[in-house]
Each structure stands twice: as C-alpha cells, then as structure tokens.
mmCIF file of C-alpha atoms in Angstrom:
data_model
loop_
_atom_site.group_PDB
_atom_site.id
_atom_site.type_symbol
_atom_site.label_atom_id
_atom_site.label_comp_id
_atom_site.label_asym_id
_atom_site.label_seq_id
_atom_site.Cartn_x
_atom_site.Cartn_y
_atom_site.Cartn_z
ATOM 1 C CA MET A 6 9.702 -9.709 -57.633
ATOM 2 C CA SER A 7 13.121 -9.346 -56.054
ATOM 3 C CA SER A 8 14.042 -11.057 -52.799
ATOM 4 C CA SER A 9 14.148 -7.585 -51.194
ATOM 5 C CA SER A 10 10.549 -6.920 -52.241
ATOM 6 C CA LYS A 11 9.479 -10.284 -50.869
ATOM 7 C CA ARG A 12 11.001 -9.460 -47.496
ATOM 8 C CA GLN A 13 9.178 -6.105 -47.429
ATOM 9 C CA ALA A 14 5.879 -7.802 -48.282
ATOM 10 C CA LYS A 15 6.084 -10.132 -45.263
ATOM 11 C CA THR A 16 2.877 -9.982 -43.232
ATOM 12 C CA PRO A 17 3.378 -7.993 -40.018
ATOM 13 C CA PRO A 18 2.339 -9.623 -36.732
ATOM 14 C CA THR A 19 -1.189 -9.041 -35.472
ATOM 15 C CA ILE A 20 -2.183 -8.295 -31.893
ATOM 16 C CA ILE A 21 -2.958 -11.988 -31.429
ATOM 17 C CA ASP A 22 0.726 -12.708 -32.055
ATOM 18 C CA LEU A 23 1.995 -10.181 -29.499
ATOM 19 C CA ASP A 24 1.877 -11.686 -26.031
ATOM 20 C CA HIS A 25 2.965 -8.515 -24.236
ATOM 21 C CA VAL A 26 0.078 -6.637 -25.858
ATOM 22 C CA LEU A 27 -2.455 -9.288 -24.813
ATOM 23 C CA ILE A 28 -1.119 -9.157 -21.256
ATOM 24 C CA ALA A 29 -1.368 -5.361 -21.228
ATOM 25 C CA ILE A 30 -4.969 -5.522 -22.464
ATOM 26 C CA ALA A 31 -5.913 -8.071 -19.799
ATOM 27 C CA GLN A 32 -4.353 -5.926 -17.067
ATOM 28 C CA CYS A 33 -6.540 -2.991 -18.124
ATOM 29 C CA ILE A 34 -9.769 -4.956 -17.590
ATOM 30 C CA PRO A 35 -10.983 -4.340 -14.015
ATOM 31 C CA VAL A 36 -13.662 -7.052 -13.735
ATOM 32 C CA ALA A 37 -12.788 -10.745 -13.431
ATOM 33 C CA LYS A 38 -15.706 -11.952 -15.562
ATOM 34 C CA ASP A 39 -14.705 -9.596 -18.366
ATOM 35 C CA VAL A 40 -11.105 -10.824 -18.252
ATOM 36 C CA MET A 41 -12.358 -14.393 -18.465
ATOM 37 C CA ALA A 42 -14.491 -13.482 -21.504
ATOM 38 C CA PHE A 43 -11.491 -11.825 -23.156
ATOM 39 C CA LEU A 44 -9.291 -14.870 -22.581
ATOM 40 C CA ALA A 45 -12.016 -17.226 -23.792
ATOM 41 C CA ALA A 46 -12.251 -15.276 -27.047
ATOM 42 C CA LEU A 47 -8.573 -15.817 -27.789
ATOM 43 C CA PRO A 48 -7.459 -18.882 -29.733
ATOM 44 C CA ALA A 49 -5.836 -21.366 -27.371
ATOM 45 C CA SER A 50 -2.635 -21.045 -29.402
ATOM 46 C CA ALA A 51 -2.526 -17.312 -28.632
ATOM 47 C CA ARG A 52 -2.583 -17.795 -24.867
ATOM 48 C CA SER A 53 0.909 -17.798 -23.427
ATOM 49 C CA ARG A 54 1.705 -19.674 -20.233
ATOM 50 C CA PRO A 55 0.704 -16.732 -17.971
ATOM 51 C CA LEU A 56 -2.557 -16.152 -19.846
ATOM 52 C CA THR A 57 -3.384 -19.864 -19.855
ATOM 53 C CA ALA A 58 -2.742 -20.101 -16.120
ATOM 54 C CA LEU A 59 -4.950 -17.079 -15.438
ATOM 55 C CA TYR A 60 -7.714 -18.529 -17.602
ATOM 56 C CA GLN A 61 -7.606 -21.800 -15.666
ATOM 57 C CA LEU A 62 -7.698 -19.935 -12.344
ATOM 58 C CA LEU A 63 -10.726 -17.887 -13.292
ATOM 59 C CA GLN A 64 -12.608 -20.820 -14.800
ATOM 60 C CA ASP A 65 -12.802 -22.663 -11.486
ATOM 61 C CA PRO A 66 -12.539 -20.082 -8.679
ATOM 62 C CA ARG A 67 -14.120 -22.279 -5.999
ATOM 63 C CA ARG A 68 -11.343 -24.816 -6.443
ATOM 64 C CA HIS A 69 -8.678 -22.152 -6.187
ATOM 65 C CA VAL A 70 -10.020 -19.975 -3.338
ATOM 66 C CA LEU A 71 -10.802 -20.984 0.249
ATOM 67 C CA ALA A 72 -14.431 -21.809 0.980
ATOM 68 C CA THR A 73 -14.560 -18.964 3.514
ATOM 69 C CA GLU A 74 -14.755 -16.456 0.650
ATOM 70 C CA SER A 75 -18.276 -15.715 -0.592
ATOM 71 C CA GLU A 76 -17.014 -14.165 -3.859
ATOM 72 C CA PRO A 77 -14.067 -16.357 -4.876
ATOM 73 C CA LEU A 78 -13.670 -14.784 -8.306
ATOM 74 C CA ASP A 79 -13.084 -11.375 -6.719
ATOM 75 C CA ALA A 80 -10.267 -12.872 -4.631
ATOM 76 C CA LEU A 81 -8.371 -13.690 -7.839
ATOM 77 C CA TRP A 82 -8.714 -10.494 -9.887
ATOM 78 C CA PRO A 83 -7.701 -7.708 -10.169
ATOM 79 C CA LEU A 84 -6.143 -7.946 -6.676
ATOM 80 C CA LEU A 85 -4.898 -11.478 -6.085
ATOM 81 C CA ARG A 86 -5.342 -12.327 -2.406
ATOM 82 C CA LEU A 87 -2.502 -14.713 -1.683
ATOM 83 C CA ASP A 88 -3.767 -15.395 1.838
ATOM 84 C CA VAL A 89 -6.976 -17.085 0.609
ATOM 85 C CA ILE A 90 -5.792 -19.252 -2.277
ATOM 86 C CA THR A 91 -5.841 -23.047 -1.975
ATOM 87 C CA PRO A 92 -2.873 -25.403 -2.467
ATOM 88 C CA ALA A 93 -4.377 -26.306 -5.850
ATOM 89 C CA ALA A 94 -3.892 -22.706 -6.994
ATOM 90 C CA THR A 95 -0.261 -22.131 -6.046
ATOM 91 C CA SER A 96 1.372 -23.364 -9.245
ATOM 92 C CA LEU A 97 -1.197 -21.563 -11.391
ATOM 93 C CA VAL A 98 -0.809 -18.207 -9.652
ATOM 94 C CA ARG A 99 2.965 -18.516 -9.972
ATOM 95 C CA ASP A 100 2.616 -19.128 -13.717
ATOM 96 C CA ALA A 101 0.093 -16.283 -14.006
ATOM 97 C CA MET A 102 2.274 -13.798 -12.104
ATOM 98 C CA PRO A 103 3.358 -11.716 -15.159
ATOM 99 C CA VAL A 104 -0.264 -10.843 -15.929
ATOM 100 C CA ILE A 105 -1.492 -10.312 -12.335
ATOM 101 C CA PRO A 106 -1.815 -6.514 -11.795
ATOM 102 C CA SER A 107 -1.426 -6.543 -8.010
ATOM 103 C CA ALA A 108 -1.489 -8.828 -4.994
ATOM 104 C CA SER A 109 -2.146 -8.771 -1.270
ATOM 105 C CA ALA A 110 -0.568 -10.949 1.390
ATOM 106 C CA GLY A 111 -1.368 -11.690 4.990
ATOM 107 C CA THR A 112 -0.703 -14.766 7.062
ATOM 108 C CA LEU A 113 2.611 -16.460 6.375
ATOM 109 C CA SER A 114 0.806 -19.774 6.922
ATOM 110 C CA ALA A 115 -1.071 -19.382 3.622
ATOM 111 C CA ALA A 116 -0.766 -21.922 0.816
ATOM 112 C CA ARG A 117 2.429 -21.758 -1.222
ATOM 113 C CA PRO A 118 4.491 -23.991 -3.541
ATOM 114 C CA SER A 119 6.285 -26.804 -1.723
ATOM 115 C CA ASP A 120 9.688 -25.686 -3.017
ATOM 116 C CA LEU A 121 9.487 -22.258 -1.334
ATOM 117 C CA ASP A 122 9.277 -21.207 2.294
ATOM 118 C CA ALA A 123 6.882 -18.454 3.386
ATOM 119 C CA LEU A 124 9.346 -15.578 3.026
ATOM 120 C CA GLU A 125 10.652 -16.811 -0.332
ATOM 121 C CA TRP A 126 7.052 -16.942 -1.579
ATOM 122 C CA LEU A 127 6.411 -13.416 -0.293
ATOM 123 C CA GLU A 128 9.611 -12.142 -1.901
ATOM 124 C CA LEU A 129 8.605 -13.680 -5.218
ATOM 125 C CA TRP A 130 5.580 -11.353 -5.175
ATOM 126 C CA SER A 131 7.438 -8.261 -3.943
ATOM 127 C CA THR A 132 7.004 -6.352 -7.212
ATOM 128 C CA LYS A 133 3.239 -7.014 -7.193
ATOM 129 C CA LEU A 134 2.311 -6.458 -3.542
ATOM 130 C CA THR A 135 0.123 -3.410 -2.902
ATOM 131 C CA HIS A 136 -1.489 -4.630 0.352
ATOM 132 C CA TYR A 137 0.156 -6.345 3.314
ATOM 133 C CA LYS A 138 -1.442 -7.365 6.607
ATOM 134 C CA HIS A 139 0.867 -8.758 9.238
ATOM 135 C CA VAL A 140 -0.654 -11.712 11.083
ATOM 136 C CA GLU A 141 0.980 -13.380 14.061
ATOM 137 C CA ASP A 142 -0.019 -17.029 13.689
ATOM 138 C CA ASP A 143 1.765 -20.360 13.820
ATOM 139 C CA ALA A 144 4.182 -19.428 11.055
ATOM 140 C CA VAL A 145 7.832 -19.318 12.071
ATOM 141 C CA TYR A 146 9.670 -16.377 10.540
ATOM 142 C CA ASP A 147 12.711 -14.192 11.073
ATOM 143 C CA ARG A 148 11.687 -10.556 11.638
ATOM 144 C CA SER A 149 14.783 -9.112 9.983
ATOM 145 C CA GLN A 150 14.252 -11.290 6.902
ATOM 146 C CA LEU A 151 10.588 -10.283 6.715
ATOM 147 C CA CYS A 152 11.552 -6.608 6.924
ATOM 148 C CA SER A 153 14.121 -7.177 4.180
ATOM 149 C CA VAL A 154 11.347 -8.506 1.934
ATOM 150 C CA LEU A 155 8.994 -5.632 2.806
ATOM 151 C CA ARG A 156 11.696 -3.135 1.867
ATOM 152 C CA GLN A 157 11.520 -4.588 -1.652
ATOM 153 C CA CYS A 158 7.739 -4.070 -1.901
ATOM 154 C CA HIS A 159 7.850 -0.575 -3.371
ATOM 155 C CA LYS A 160 4.227 -0.606 -4.600
ATOM 156 C CA LEU A 161 2.659 -0.986 -1.155
ATOM 157 C CA GLN A 162 -0.415 1.182 -0.633
ATOM 158 C CA VAL A 163 -2.008 -0.334 2.482
ATOM 159 C CA VAL A 164 -0.165 -1.897 5.424
ATOM 160 C CA ASP A 165 -1.794 -3.344 8.544
ATOM 161 C CA THR A 166 0.634 -3.920 11.406
ATOM 162 C CA SER A 167 -2.019 -4.254 14.108
ATOM 163 C CA SER A 168 -0.874 -7.761 14.976
ATOM 164 C CA ALA A 169 2.773 -6.897 15.506
ATOM 165 C CA ILE A 170 3.508 -8.253 18.953
ATOM 166 C CA ASP A 171 5.859 -5.638 20.409
ATOM 167 C CA VAL A 172 7.332 -2.173 19.961
ATOM 168 C CA PRO A 173 10.503 -3.310 18.113
ATOM 169 C CA SER A 174 8.408 -5.300 15.612
ATOM 170 C CA SER A 175 6.010 -2.418 14.983
ATOM 171 C CA ILE A 176 8.808 0.077 14.447
ATOM 172 C CA ALA A 177 10.776 -2.338 12.267
ATOM 173 C CA PHE A 178 7.758 -3.012 10.033
ATOM 174 C CA PHE A 179 6.915 0.683 9.792
ATOM 175 C CA GLU A 180 10.464 1.628 8.834
ATOM 176 C CA ALA A 181 10.629 -1.215 6.301
ATOM 177 C CA VAL A 182 7.629 0.121 4.361
ATOM 178 C CA THR A 183 8.546 3.826 4.461
ATOM 179 C CA THR A 184 11.923 3.807 2.742
ATOM 180 C CA PRO A 185 12.802 6.429 0.100
ATOM 181 C CA LEU A 186 11.791 3.942 -2.612
ATOM 182 C CA HIS A 187 8.326 3.560 -1.057
ATOM 183 C CA GLY A 188 7.773 7.307 -0.977
ATOM 184 C CA ALA A 189 6.406 7.725 -4.487
ATOM 185 C CA ARG A 190 2.822 6.825 -3.510
ATOM 186 C CA PRO A 191 0.470 7.445 -0.563
ATOM 187 C CA LEU A 192 0.561 4.788 2.148
ATOM 188 C CA THR A 193 -2.277 3.866 4.506
ATOM 189 C CA ILE A 194 -1.154 2.209 7.740
ATOM 190 C CA THR A 195 -3.646 0.524 10.041
ATOM 191 C CA SER A 196 -2.321 0.027 13.539
ATOM 192 C CA SER A 197 -4.812 -0.570 16.335
ATOM 193 C CA GLN A 198 -1.934 -0.942 18.755
ATOM 194 C CA PRO A 199 -1.590 -0.292 22.488
ATOM 195 C CA ALA A 200 -0.746 3.320 23.303
ATOM 196 C CA ALA A 201 2.989 2.742 23.804
ATOM 197 C CA ILE A 202 3.431 1.081 20.413
ATOM 198 C CA PHE A 203 1.276 3.673 18.647
ATOM 199 C CA ARG A 204 3.297 6.510 20.174
ATOM 200 C CA ASN A 205 6.539 4.938 18.993
ATOM 201 C CA LEU A 206 5.116 4.776 15.474
ATOM 202 C CA LEU A 207 4.311 8.477 15.638
ATOM 203 C CA VAL A 208 7.766 9.395 16.890
ATOM 204 C CA SER A 209 9.387 7.504 13.996
ATOM 205 C CA MET A 210 7.392 9.412 11.346
ATOM 206 C CA PRO A 211 9.861 12.308 10.918
ATOM 207 C CA ARG A 212 12.477 9.839 9.710
ATOM 208 C CA SER A 213 10.094 8.614 6.993
ATOM 209 C CA ILE A 214 9.296 12.201 6.019
ATOM 210 C CA ARG A 215 12.984 13.029 5.637
ATOM 211 C CA HIS A 216 13.379 9.939 3.449
ATOM 212 C CA GLY A 217 10.771 11.279 1.035
ATOM 213 C CA CYS A 218 7.557 9.535 2.089
ATOM 214 C CA GLY A 219 4.784 11.554 0.416
ATOM 215 C CA LYS A 220 1.647 10.778 2.416
ATOM 216 C CA ILE A 221 1.001 8.573 5.428
ATOM 217 C CA GLU A 222 -2.555 7.920 6.571
ATOM 218 C CA LEU A 223 -2.648 6.312 10.013
ATOM 219 C CA ILE A 224 -5.878 4.553 10.963
ATOM 220 C CA GLY A 225 -7.035 2.661 13.992
ATOM 221 C CA SER A 226 -5.519 3.816 17.247
ATOM 222 C CA GLY A 227 -7.113 7.166 18.019
ATOM 223 C CA MET A 228 -4.524 9.865 18.647
ATOM 224 C CA ARG A 229 -4.770 11.417 22.106
ATOM 225 C CA ASP A 230 -3.216 14.526 23.646
ATOM 226 C CA GLU A 231 -0.150 12.706 24.935
ATOM 227 C CA ASP A 232 0.386 11.187 21.459
ATOM 228 C CA ALA A 233 0.120 14.601 19.826
ATOM 229 C CA SER A 234 2.638 15.978 22.313
ATOM 230 C CA ALA A 235 5.132 13.223 21.444
ATOM 231 C CA LEU A 236 4.619 13.750 17.703
ATOM 232 C CA ALA A 237 4.994 17.518 18.030
ATOM 233 C CA ALA A 238 8.295 17.133 19.860
ATOM 234 C CA ALA A 239 9.608 14.654 17.284
ATOM 235 C CA LEU A 240 8.492 16.710 14.276
ATOM 236 C CA ARG A 241 10.383 19.898 15.054
ATOM 237 C CA HIS A 242 12.777 21.005 12.299
ATOM 238 C CA THR A 243 11.723 18.127 10.030
ATOM 239 C CA ALA A 244 12.072 18.904 6.327
ATOM 240 C CA SER A 245 10.548 16.901 3.488
ATOM 241 C CA PRO A 246 12.381 16.855 0.147
ATOM 242 C CA HIS A 247 9.176 16.824 -1.924
ATOM 243 C CA GLY A 248 6.279 17.535 0.446
ATOM 244 C CA ALA A 249 4.695 15.237 3.033
ATOM 245 C CA ILE A 250 1.193 14.875 4.473
ATOM 246 C CA LEU A 251 0.293 13.095 7.715
ATOM 247 C CA ASP A 252 -3.410 12.177 7.757
ATOM 248 C CA PHE A 253 -5.081 11.406 11.101
ATOM 249 C CA SER A 254 -8.844 10.928 10.877
ATOM 250 C CA ASP A 255 -9.303 9.198 14.237
ATOM 251 C CA VAL A 256 -8.252 11.622 16.984
ATOM 252 C CA ARG A 257 -9.359 12.680 20.450
ATOM 253 C CA LEU A 258 -7.483 15.935 20.770
ATOM 254 C CA SER A 259 -7.934 19.134 22.712
ATOM 255 C CA VAL A 260 -7.520 22.567 21.149
ATOM 256 C CA GLN A 261 -4.125 22.753 22.861
ATOM 257 C CA SER A 262 -2.956 19.661 20.967
ATOM 258 C CA TYR A 263 -3.990 21.207 17.648
ATOM 259 C CA LEU A 264 -1.946 24.257 18.613
ATOM 260 C CA ALA A 265 1.046 22.162 19.718
ATOM 261 C CA LEU A 266 1.149 20.397 16.355
ATOM 262 C CA GLY A 267 0.770 23.716 14.566
ATOM 263 C CA ASP A 268 3.634 25.161 16.621
ATOM 264 C CA ALA A 269 5.846 22.215 15.669
ATOM 265 C CA LEU A 270 5.131 22.756 11.984
ATOM 266 C CA THR A 271 6.315 26.376 12.158
ATOM 267 C CA THR A 272 9.839 24.923 12.391
ATOM 268 C CA CYS A 273 9.317 22.390 9.573
ATOM 269 C CA ARG A 274 9.495 22.577 5.799
ATOM 270 C CA ARG A 275 7.026 21.092 3.332
ATOM 271 C CA VAL A 276 5.061 19.144 5.943
ATOM 272 C CA SER A 277 1.276 19.169 6.494
ATOM 273 C CA ILE A 278 -0.993 17.441 8.998
ATOM 274 C CA GLU A 279 -4.641 16.654 8.206
ATOM 275 C CA LEU A 280 -6.928 16.489 11.260
ATOM 276 C CA PRO A 281 -10.701 16.441 11.760
ATOM 277 C CA ARG A 282 -12.135 19.923 11.378
ATOM 278 C CA ILE A 283 -12.326 22.014 14.525
ATOM 279 C CA ARG A 284 -14.376 25.196 14.939
ATOM 280 C CA SER A 285 -12.844 27.042 17.862
ATOM 281 C CA GLU A 286 -12.373 30.755 18.379
ATOM 282 C CA VAL A 287 -9.575 29.964 20.816
ATOM 283 C CA PHE A 288 -7.757 28.018 18.118
ATOM 284 C CA LYS A 289 -8.197 30.787 15.556
ATOM 285 C CA SER A 290 -6.987 33.454 17.968
ATOM 286 C CA GLU A 291 -3.967 31.501 19.183
ATOM 287 C CA ALA A 292 -3.049 30.336 15.685
ATOM 288 C CA ALA A 293 -2.914 33.954 14.561
ATOM 289 C CA LYS A 294 -0.710 34.936 17.512
ATOM 290 C CA ARG A 295 1.679 32.030 16.931
ATOM 291 C CA HIS A 296 1.794 32.418 13.136
ATOM 292 C CA ILE A 297 0.396 28.919 12.630
ATOM 293 C CA ARG A 298 -0.647 28.301 9.043
ATOM 294 C CA TYR A 299 -3.803 26.294 8.419
ATOM 295 C CA ARG A 300 -6.694 25.908 6.024
ATOM 296 C CA TYR A 301 -9.939 23.984 5.806
ATOM 297 C CA GLY A 302 -10.347 21.282 3.177
ATOM 298 C CA ARG A 303 -11.211 17.654 2.534
ATOM 299 C CA THR A 304 -9.156 14.500 2.847
ATOM 300 C CA SER A 305 -8.674 11.977 0.048
ATOM 301 C CA ARG A 306 -11.726 10.180 1.474
ATOM 302 C CA ARG A 307 -13.752 13.389 1.192
ATOM 303 C CA LEU A 308 -13.899 14.000 4.930
ATOM 304 C CA ARG A 309 -13.868 17.599 6.092
ATOM 305 C CA CYS A 310 -10.570 18.415 7.707
ATOM 306 C CA LEU A 311 -8.311 21.102 9.056
ATOM 307 C CA VAL A 312 -4.891 21.134 7.433
ATOM 308 C CA LEU A 313 -2.000 22.428 9.520
ATOM 309 C CA GLN A 314 0.839 23.591 7.301
ATOM 310 C CA SER A 315 4.508 24.370 7.673
ATOM 311 C CA PRO A 316 5.791 27.731 6.356
ATOM 312 C CA MET A 317 7.013 26.188 3.100
ATOM 313 C CA ASP A 318 4.634 23.476 1.911
ATOM 314 C CA GLY A 319 6.107 23.617 -1.533
ATOM 315 C CA ALA A 320 3.415 25.017 -3.760
#
C-alpha cells in the first residue's frame, strides 16, 4: 500500500473526539439531570475543561447554589443564575462558560472571582445574559459603566429596572437595553416605578422604535390616562424600520385614551400597540370617524387584546 493510500485510510474522528459537537449536544438538552447523565456517559478523557466544569457543578448543586434556593440544580441549568451561586462555584462557572446556554444576573453583590470586580464579572457574561434584574444594594458601581456593559448584552429578553433609584437611572438603563443591536428579539421590561419615572420610560420609547426595537412588553406599573396622553404625544410621526409592537397588559385607561393612542398611530409607520380588549360602541364609532386602524387578537401570552395599528404596519 502506498503512503498516499495509508493517509486516506486514516480513521476519521468520532463524535467523542469533537469537543464542539459535544458542547452543542449538551446545549440542546433542556433538563439539568439529563445533561448530567449525558456528561456521566462520556469518558473522562472526552470531557474538555468546560464540560468537566459543568459536570462538577451539576454533581454537587447544593455546594454551588445558595441555600435559599429550593431547587439548586435548576439554578445552574439551562439558565445559570449568577446571583445565587456560591463563592465555591465561581471558578467552575467561569470554566463552564462556553457550554452554558444562557445566564441571568441581578445583584452586583453576588459571588464572583476575586480577580474581577462586579462590572468586569458582568461584562464577562455579556454574550450569555438573557435576563437582568437591577438591584440597588450595598454594591458600589458607576452607572455609566453599568450601562456600557448592558449595551453589550444583545441577547437580553427580560429586564427588571424596578429598583432603579431615580429618573436618570431608569432612562439610562432603558436606553442601554434597547439599542439597534438589541432589537432583533422581543424584550420584556418590568418596571414597577413611581408614576414620574414610568412616564419618562414611555416617552423614551419612540427612540427605541426608531432604532429598530421589535417588541417591548412593559409590565408592572399600570398605565393610566395621563401616561397614555404622554405616550401619544411622544409617538407622533414615529417610524419603525422593521415593525414594532408595544405591549401593555396592565392598564387603567378610559375609552378616550384608547382613541388618543389610536390617533397618534395614524401619523406613525409600522408601529402597533397591544392593549387589553375593550368592547365599546363609542370606541368603534370614533375609531371609524378618525380612521383609526385596529383589530382584535391575542398577545404572546395568549391574552385577548385590542391591537391599535399605524397605517403601514408592514405586512
């Protein structure tokens, strides 16, 4: 046999030899116990550093998760909750990072490696973060630096800014997580803020729409008539490049507020507002007179809703 034939006859690598394939398989397993079983079935020599670290984390969850958590294994996979890990887990979760599908962060006082400060630790996870809850605790941080980190977290799906202490902080956090690069996926924002802060959040929404934010669901503060009036004024002539939806499930609005928002959308392009369903002959009559477009449907959470639409919602 020639040397060329010998080279062609070389045994190709198996899945066990391909670390990136093993990592991809693990990331597709949604249940922590099943991931642990998969890792246990692999030869120790086949487990790379990330897979070994994950295996060690899952083997002893009570050592690696705070005692306050009743289901410690669920705090490690598939969403790693960085705010409830123990100091003993910090080096392991850092090693396991390549295989972790997603992570959530909260208090900046949470456990972290000794060689990183709180914002450096958060930034290290910026490509994995899908959930962020801002907590005002004893941690010392620079707001502008925190916002800089949040602007890098392009996979965020849920943001809770309820604990932001003032209007500038709330607006800064909101703008940091609604950049054009964040716009590719729906974003749920929880903000049980005082009325003044909540209204400022509403007024800043048109900017996020113009930057390409696709869907914003705002939960927690209960929109009132004066809030709707402020939003309607701010929304006028707003155009979305790809289509935007504002979802408000918690509202206390009069028929006139529904009409005011509908009026504002007649000047917009590719913008919709989802509100709780209203059955009002006055609304129907006035909407027809004012050429307000609307339809009845269901939200992403299957709640019945009324959808106010701009003239060009981009179908």
